[in-house]
XYZ file of C-alpha atoms in Angstrom:
500
model
C 0.000 0.000 0.000
C 1.474 3.337 -1.026
C 0.752 6.037 1.502
C 2.996 9.094 1.342
C 1.843 12.533 0.359
C 1.902 14.200 -3.044
C 4.023 17.256 -3.657
C 7.486 16.001 -2.701
C 10.058 18.779 -2.366
C 13.006 16.426 -1.894
C 14.838 17.335 -5.088
C 14.514 21.089 -4.526
C 15.749 20.653 -0.954
C 18.813 18.755 -2.144
C 19.525 21.403 -4.774
C 19.558 24.067 -2.055
C 21.776 21.921 0.184
C 24.304 21.445 -2.619
C 24.369 25.204 -3.249
C 25.197 25.790 0.418
C 28.023 23.245 0.239
C 29.381 24.747 -2.976
C 29.872 28.028 -1.101
C 31.508 26.407 1.933
C 35.135 27.316 2.524
C 36.607 25.240 5.346
C 38.458 26.966 8.138
C 41.202 25.854 8.460
C 41.507 25.033 4.772
C 42.623 21.465 5.466
C 39.977 20.808 8.112
C 39.311 17.091 8.567
C 35.798 15.554 8.504
C 33.771 15.114 11.672
C 34.919 12.115 13.682
C 32.675 12.196 16.718
C 31.246 14.388 19.461
C 33.764 16.875 20.820
C 34.098 16.562 24.581
C 33.641 19.773 26.518
C 36.596 20.857 28.606
C 34.498 23.554 30.280
C 31.415 21.528 31.169
C 29.603 22.709 34.263
C 30.401 20.814 37.437
C 27.074 21.621 39.087
C 25.980 19.212 41.784
C 22.229 18.820 41.540
C 20.423 18.371 44.838
C 17.347 16.113 44.529
C 14.034 17.294 45.926
C 12.655 14.295 47.869
C 9.388 16.060 48.732
C 8.219 16.708 45.165
C 5.118 14.910 43.976
C 5.080 13.687 40.372
C 2.094 14.636 38.219
C -0.605 12.016 37.720
C -0.707 9.874 34.591
C 3.065 9.449 34.752
C 5.485 6.575 35.296
C 6.859 8.365 38.344
C 3.388 8.420 39.908
C 2.436 4.860 38.964
C 5.713 3.143 39.892
C 5.454 3.308 43.714
C 1.811 2.240 43.594
C 2.724 -0.767 41.463
C 5.647 -1.601 43.735
C 3.349 -1.611 46.795
C 0.889 -3.825 44.853
C -1.921 -1.293 45.211
C -2.140 -1.350 41.426
C -1.600 -4.164 38.954
C 0.389 -4.048 35.768
C -2.393 -5.915 34.011
C -4.790 -3.072 34.860
C -2.447 -0.534 33.270
C -2.048 -2.776 30.245
C -5.820 -3.130 29.931
C -6.240 0.649 30.011
C -3.515 1.223 27.440
C -4.913 -1.483 25.161
C -8.401 0.017 25.463
C -6.983 3.338 24.253
C -5.086 1.578 21.476
C -8.204 -0.237 20.278
C -10.395 2.864 20.492
C -8.082 5.504 18.998
C -5.297 3.534 17.366
C -7.208 2.859 14.130
C -8.610 6.403 13.981
C -5.196 8.060 14.362
C -3.250 5.175 12.775
C -0.872 4.805 15.689
C 0.021 1.116 15.534
C 1.877 -0.913 12.960
C 1.430 -4.020 15.122
C -0.527 -4.277 18.380
C 0.542 -7.303 20.446
C -2.495 -7.508 22.675
C -2.062 -11.081 23.891
C 1.673 -10.719 24.363
C 1.282 -7.489 26.313
C -1.227 -8.992 28.730
C 1.011 -12.028 29.240
C 3.952 -9.754 30.038
C 1.835 -7.726 32.467
C 0.636 -10.832 34.281
C 4.235 -12.012 34.625
C 5.293 -8.650 36.067
C 2.450 -8.930 38.617
C 3.575 -12.450 39.560
C 7.092 -11.170 40.097
C 5.843 -8.479 42.454
C 3.907 -11.062 44.400
C 7.157 -13.025 44.724
C 9.016 -9.947 45.951
C 10.844 -9.281 42.683
C 10.946 -5.607 41.697
C 12.972 -4.556 38.679
C 12.762 -0.792 39.149
C 10.497 2.135 38.228
C 9.647 0.687 34.791
C 8.409 -2.572 36.317
C 4.970 -3.302 34.854
C 4.790 -0.033 32.878
C 3.252 -0.348 29.363
C 5.273 1.242 26.564
C 5.448 1.132 22.757
C 8.323 0.857 20.267
C 8.796 2.611 16.923
C 8.547 0.275 13.950
C 12.180 0.598 12.887
C 13.469 -0.849 16.176
C 13.492 -4.633 16.582
C 11.305 -6.352 19.160
C 11.936 -10.072 19.259
C 9.010 -12.026 17.800
C 7.262 -8.963 16.361
C 7.594 -7.802 12.739
C 9.714 -4.772 11.864
C 8.079 -3.098 8.874
C 9.402 0.501 8.685
C 6.094 1.525 6.990
C 7.045 -0.311 3.800
C 5.119 -3.271 2.356
C 8.247 -4.530 0.612
C 10.358 -4.556 3.772
C 9.590 -6.904 6.588
C 11.721 -8.842 8.966
C 10.807 -10.972 11.951
C 13.690 -10.641 14.396
C 14.232 -13.295 16.993
C 16.086 -10.924 19.281
C 15.307 -7.554 20.798
C 17.327 -4.499 19.882
C 19.768 -3.699 22.701
C 17.628 -0.736 23.755
C 14.476 -2.865 23.864
C 16.278 -5.593 25.778
C 17.303 -3.061 28.401
C 13.733 -1.835 28.793
C 12.415 -5.387 28.986
C 15.012 -6.299 31.620
C 13.859 -3.264 33.616
C 10.321 -4.677 33.636
C 8.635 -2.642 30.900
C 5.610 -4.193 29.172
C 5.808 -3.811 25.401
C 2.412 -3.251 23.783
C 3.555 -3.316 20.168
C 5.117 -1.376 17.317
C 3.962 2.140 16.466
C 3.951 3.906 13.116
C 6.851 5.777 11.560
C 7.455 7.931 8.531
C 8.657 5.392 5.968
C 12.179 4.296 6.933
C 12.227 7.360 9.228
C 13.016 9.502 6.175
C 10.715 12.409 6.957
C 9.291 14.725 9.580
C 5.512 14.283 9.111
C 4.318 10.627 9.446
C 1.710 11.279 6.718
C -0.251 8.075 7.259
C -1.138 9.104 10.833
C -3.041 11.955 12.448
C -2.446 14.381 15.288
C -4.301 13.500 18.510
C -5.294 17.155 19.013
C -6.685 17.654 15.490
C -7.371 14.761 13.141
C -6.975 16.974 10.098
C -3.331 17.597 10.977
C -0.132 15.573 11.080
C 1.521 14.335 14.295
C 5.064 15.075 13.171
C 7.724 12.518 12.466
C 9.377 10.375 11.957
C 8.358 9.042 15.391
C 4.731 10.017 14.802
C 3.179 6.872 16.219
C 5.205 7.257 19.395
C 3.859 10.776 19.930
C 0.262 9.684 19.347
C 0.595 6.731 21.704
C 2.055 8.742 24.571
C -0.375 11.648 24.156
C -3.474 9.431 24.184
C -2.603 6.913 26.884
C -1.555 4.013 24.631
C 1.268 3.394 27.059
C 3.183 5.731 29.346
C 6.226 6.136 27.096
C 7.582 5.139 23.714
C 10.957 4.255 22.267
C 11.707 6.200 19.104
C 14.618 7.549 17.090
C 16.056 10.964 16.247
C 18.362 11.528 13.270
C 17.456 15.112 12.359
C 14.357 15.986 14.379
C 12.402 12.764 14.687
C 11.803 12.568 18.435
C 11.562 16.269 19.287
C 9.302 17.534 16.492
C 6.483 14.982 16.988
C 6.772 15.494 20.744
C 6.300 19.251 20.280
C 3.426 18.870 17.803
C 1.597 16.335 19.956
C 2.125 17.834 23.411
C 4.560 15.397 25.047
C 8.259 15.255 25.995
C 10.976 14.060 23.598
C 14.542 13.585 24.864
C 17.519 13.091 22.522
C 20.729 12.029 24.291
C 24.303 12.866 23.456
C 25.250 10.967 20.300
C 26.278 7.426 21.184
C 24.584 7.516 24.581
C 22.166 4.671 23.736
C 23.203 1.585 21.742
C 21.657 1.432 18.253
C 22.070 -2.273 17.515
C 18.789 -3.669 16.220
C 17.779 -0.490 14.384
C 16.813 -0.101 10.725
C 19.488 2.505 10.126
C 18.836 5.788 8.401
C 22.250 7.363 9.044
C 24.980 5.511 10.895
C 26.813 8.642 11.946
C 23.756 10.583 13.192
C 21.076 8.083 14.329
C 19.986 8.250 17.973
C 17.565 6.030 19.835
C 15.549 8.229 22.180
C 12.488 8.115 24.450
C 9.229 10.017 24.398
C 7.137 10.340 27.564
C 4.501 12.431 29.321
C 6.904 14.223 31.647
C 10.573 15.112 31.827
C 11.029 12.833 34.832
C 9.448 9.933 32.940
C 11.764 10.524 29.982
C 14.674 10.559 32.419
C 13.530 7.260 33.941
C 13.638 5.791 30.451
C 17.080 7.320 29.870
C 18.430 5.827 33.099
C 17.703 2.371 31.734
C 18.530 3.001 28.080
C 21.893 4.633 28.819
C 22.776 2.169 31.578
C 23.468 4.993 34.007
C 24.790 4.478 37.511
C 23.790 7.973 38.625
C 20.094 8.518 37.998
C 19.010 11.355 35.727
C 15.487 11.035 37.070
C 16.711 11.903 40.572
C 17.586 15.377 39.277
C 13.963 16.146 38.409
C 12.686 18.960 40.591
C 16.159 20.178 41.594
C 16.651 23.890 42.257
C 17.633 25.658 39.030
C 17.947 29.164 40.461
C 20.852 30.951 38.801
C 21.013 28.654 35.781
C 22.275 30.570 32.733
C 20.179 30.162 29.585
C 21.048 31.620 26.195
C 18.410 32.694 23.663
C 19.516 32.846 19.992
C 17.244 35.352 18.170
C 17.846 33.498 14.901
C 15.942 30.554 16.388
C 12.765 32.653 16.088
C 13.279 33.521 12.400
C 10.152 32.503 10.518
C 8.249 31.427 13.632
C 4.469 31.737 13.649
C 2.935 34.355 15.972
C 1.449 31.694 18.260
C 4.882 30.094 18.655
C 6.511 33.442 19.428
C 3.856 34.242 22.035
C 4.278 30.871 23.744
C 8.063 31.151 23.699
C 8.042 34.663 25.126
C 5.706 33.525 27.901
C 8.077 30.637 28.561
C 11.089 32.913 28.855
C 9.215 35.169 31.261
C 8.301 32.132 33.346
C 11.947 31.074 33.454
C 13.082 34.558 34.453
C 10.455 34.652 37.209
C 11.783 31.305 38.411
C 15.236 32.715 39.061
C 16.879 31.684 35.788
C 19.311 34.088 34.122
C 18.561 34.733 30.421
C 20.693 36.419 27.784
C 20.806 36.733 23.989
C 23.489 34.862 22.058
C 24.583 35.386 18.467
C 24.865 31.706 17.585
C 23.395 29.605 16.223
C 22.814 32.184 13.509
C 20.564 31.918 10.478
C 23.616 30.749 8.536
C 24.334 28.081 11.177
C 20.807 26.728 10.811
C 21.079 26.702 7.010
C 24.501 25.047 7.132
C 23.281 22.421 9.581
C 20.303 21.593 7.409
C 22.447 21.291 4.288
C 25.187 19.198 5.885
C 22.736 16.994 7.780
C 20.632 16.341 4.696
C 23.611 15.348 2.545
C 25.193 13.153 5.228
C 22.022 11.384 6.353
C 20.644 10.734 2.874
C 23.969 9.522 1.457
C 24.246 7.081 4.345
C 20.591 6.104 3.859
C 21.215 5.425 0.174
C 24.132 3.160 1.084
C 22.001 1.280 3.610
C 19.104 0.865 1.194
C 21.368 -0.517 -1.526
C 21.590 -3.727 0.525
C 17.933 -3.895 1.599
C 16.446 -5.173 -1.675
C 13.313 -3.056 -1.307
C 10.979 -2.984 -4.310
C 11.446 0.554 -5.739
C 7.690 0.781 -6.321
C 7.096 0.378 -2.573
C 8.830 3.616 -1.638
C 6.745 6.708 -1.039
C 7.539 9.356 -3.641
C 9.391 11.688 -1.275
C 11.353 8.794 0.253
C 12.349 7.384 -3.127
C 13.499 10.814 -4.292
C 15.589 11.328 -1.162
C 17.347 8.010 -1.676
C 17.922 8.755 -5.360
C 19.378 12.147 -4.488
C 21.638 10.481 -1.947
C 22.835 8.051 -4.619
C 23.562 10.950 -6.976
C 25.606 12.927 -4.419
C 29.371 12.975 -4.942
C 31.855 11.714 -2.373
C 33.368 15.207 -2.305
C 30.044 16.746 -1.289
C 29.609 14.088 1.398
C 33.084 14.749 2.804
C 32.625 18.513 2.676
C 29.390 18.064 4.583
C 31.310 16.120 7.237
C 33.957 18.871 7.336
C 31.257 21.497 7.780
C 29.807 19.339 10.522
C 33.144 19.371 12.372
C 33.308 23.149 12.094
C 29.755 23.519 13.375
C 30.521 21.209 16.312
C 33.387 23.396 17.438
C 31.386 26.571 16.952
C 28.353 25.315 18.850
C 30.479 24.095 21.747
C 32.010 27.569 22.042
C 28.508 29.045 22.408
C 28.274 27.387 25.827
C 31.182 29.313 27.317
C 29.509 30.971 30.301
C 26.153 29.280 29.578
C 24.422 26.166 30.854
C 21.645 25.764 28.276
C 20.301 27.156 25.017
C 16.521 27.619 24.676
C 14.444 27.999 21.506
C 11.127 26.855 20.033
C 11.306 23.198 19.082
C 9.402 23.834 15.845
C 8.600 27.170 14.258
C 4.977 26.214 13.600
C 2.247 24.044 15.045
C 1.047 20.769 13.507
C 0.427 21.386 9.786
C -2.728 20.417 7.918
C -2.154 17.109 6.143
C -2.811 18.543 2.703
C -0.348 21.449 3.105
C 2.570 19.514 4.566
C 5.165 20.545 1.934
C 4.934 24.183 2.983
C 6.028 23.427 6.533
C 8.887 20.907 6.352
C 11.751 23.307 7.048
C 9.758 25.197 9.694
C 9.144 21.929 11.508
C 12.716 20.679 11.626
C 14.979 23.754 11.344
C 15.630 24.303 15.074
C 16.075 20.626 15.860
C 18.502 19.654 13.077
C 21.743 21.242 14.378
C 21.759 19.309 17.649
C 21.475 15.863 16.085
C 24.153 16.833 13.573
C 26.682 17.904 16.219
C 25.553 15.247 18.708
C 24.509 17.514 21.608
C 21.704 16.430 23.978
C 18.360 18.207 23.542
C 14.887 17.917 25.019
C 11.506 19.209 23.854
C 9.025 20.131 26.586
C 5.440 21.409 26.054
C 5.261 25.180 26.623
C 1.774 26.174 25.536
C -1.053 25.900 23.028
C -2.134 27.888 20.008
C -5.610 29.498 19.990
C -6.742 26.413 18.028
C -5.589 24.146 20.865
C -2.469 22.850 19.104
C 0.570 22.090 21.295
C 3.778 24.123 21.132
C 7.156 22.927 22.387
C 10.264 24.572 23.790
C 13.656 22.958 23.157
C 16.515 23.024 25.651
C 20.028 22.122 24.471
C 23.129 21.399 26.590
C 26.764 20.452 26.153
C 27.629 16.823 25.362
C 27.123 14.678 28.455
C 25.043 17.300 30.269
C 21.690 15.477 30.158
C 21.245 16.117 33.888
C 21.087 19.873 33.288
C 18.278 19.355 30.782
C 16.337 17.202 33.239
C 16.685 19.784 36.000
C 15.634 22.725 33.836
C 12.997 20.823 31.877
C 11.278 19.479 34.982
C 11.403 22.848 36.743
C 9.902 24.559 33.705
C 7.289 21.867 33.213
C 6.114 21.403 36.779
C 6.717 24.697 38.531
C 7.153 27.474 36.007
C 4.434 26.766 33.481
C 1.956 24.058 34.522
C 0.043 22.617 31.586
C -1.080 19.271 32.911
C -4.827 19.727 32.635
C -4.607 20.764 28.989
C -2.032 18.156 28.081
C -4.041 15.369 29.649
C -7.197 16.350 27.788
C -6.478 13.750 25.115
C -5.756 10.922 27.556
C -8.376 8.216 27.703
C -7.924 7.555 31.439
């Protein structure tokens, strides 16, 4: 079945990216290509003090976990509720590629038996979650939204195995933009407006989390794919430092940029997922609710270029809320408009060349590709090695430049997307506005989180993105949770689409 959307702009986008690269003059002239995330020698040494008295919001993992542990709630009850939402709204919004109803209930019953036997695996014990359909779950098909591509893995991806070992209950596989090569998920619909798109490529993950089809979802982020759908659907999306989560068991888009990343209802919940996925000894989730007074946040004006008025209003309200909460704000000159354009060009060339190489060995029927996906792969195949290497050189230069921005700063803040969820029929007009602010941070490998910061007059969610130095995920958890829970409460509105 061919889904996709008409009006592909892939070829025009590549033409623009190649023009940007043709004007690139490396500094120094013999600059080498990017070879990995640059460690920060000036990273903040802040010691975050947990707040043991804070109460997590309802409808979250953090709220459910202690109740499950004390056996006042059963995992099978949570699974039943999530499956009821999946059966009621999943077909309407096209959230699931494969719903494993029987398997999920069996897992939940086993988690309940373990609790009865005194076995507790941690905060994810008995918590229903979903997995994006380009990440392997043993025994379930991996389809990547393509009829000509299907595999039935016997083993879990490393990330899934870690979640399963932590006690998570896997409900099934959720929809993705085909092969994750896009930012819209055109076959699915936004939970806040069924005439609009949920964002992508982790669109099914955003729908599932927003509507109660599980408490969290495991997705991916190569250019914008966890943060944009999170922003458009009113949930939290958390991209780690590049390499922070193992990617074995993934249908690769771009080997040198791909990230596996969680989506959840709260910053603390996303951090609980990160604790497991990254194999951390010191808990990120414990930082949630820490005092962020005096934190230094930089605002790049270029990050508002082209933003819709509703996004600007929400962002300005968010900055005022941060200032009122004791956070120090200042303007910074980078990333500039040129930095955003350079990041988009370099990231497009790198990711699509690597995608073309991956797809050469997949034996996918060319007729099964959506038009825009096929054109992206063809453009990747037609790109010269020199352009690819220059894109990697530009990437190295951007990495150094973006790291320097953090001298004297803890975090950068900007709108996650420059517009709200676009109407399905007008998607081509919004692609760059959706992904522009998210692209640089996947390209240079810095951690970034999208947190809901308001709604448009039409009731469409808007997200704010916080970015930190490599390895500074804890700073994002502290600021994100403070913003979310104390500075700008939105829980009643955000939970309006939950089914329980």
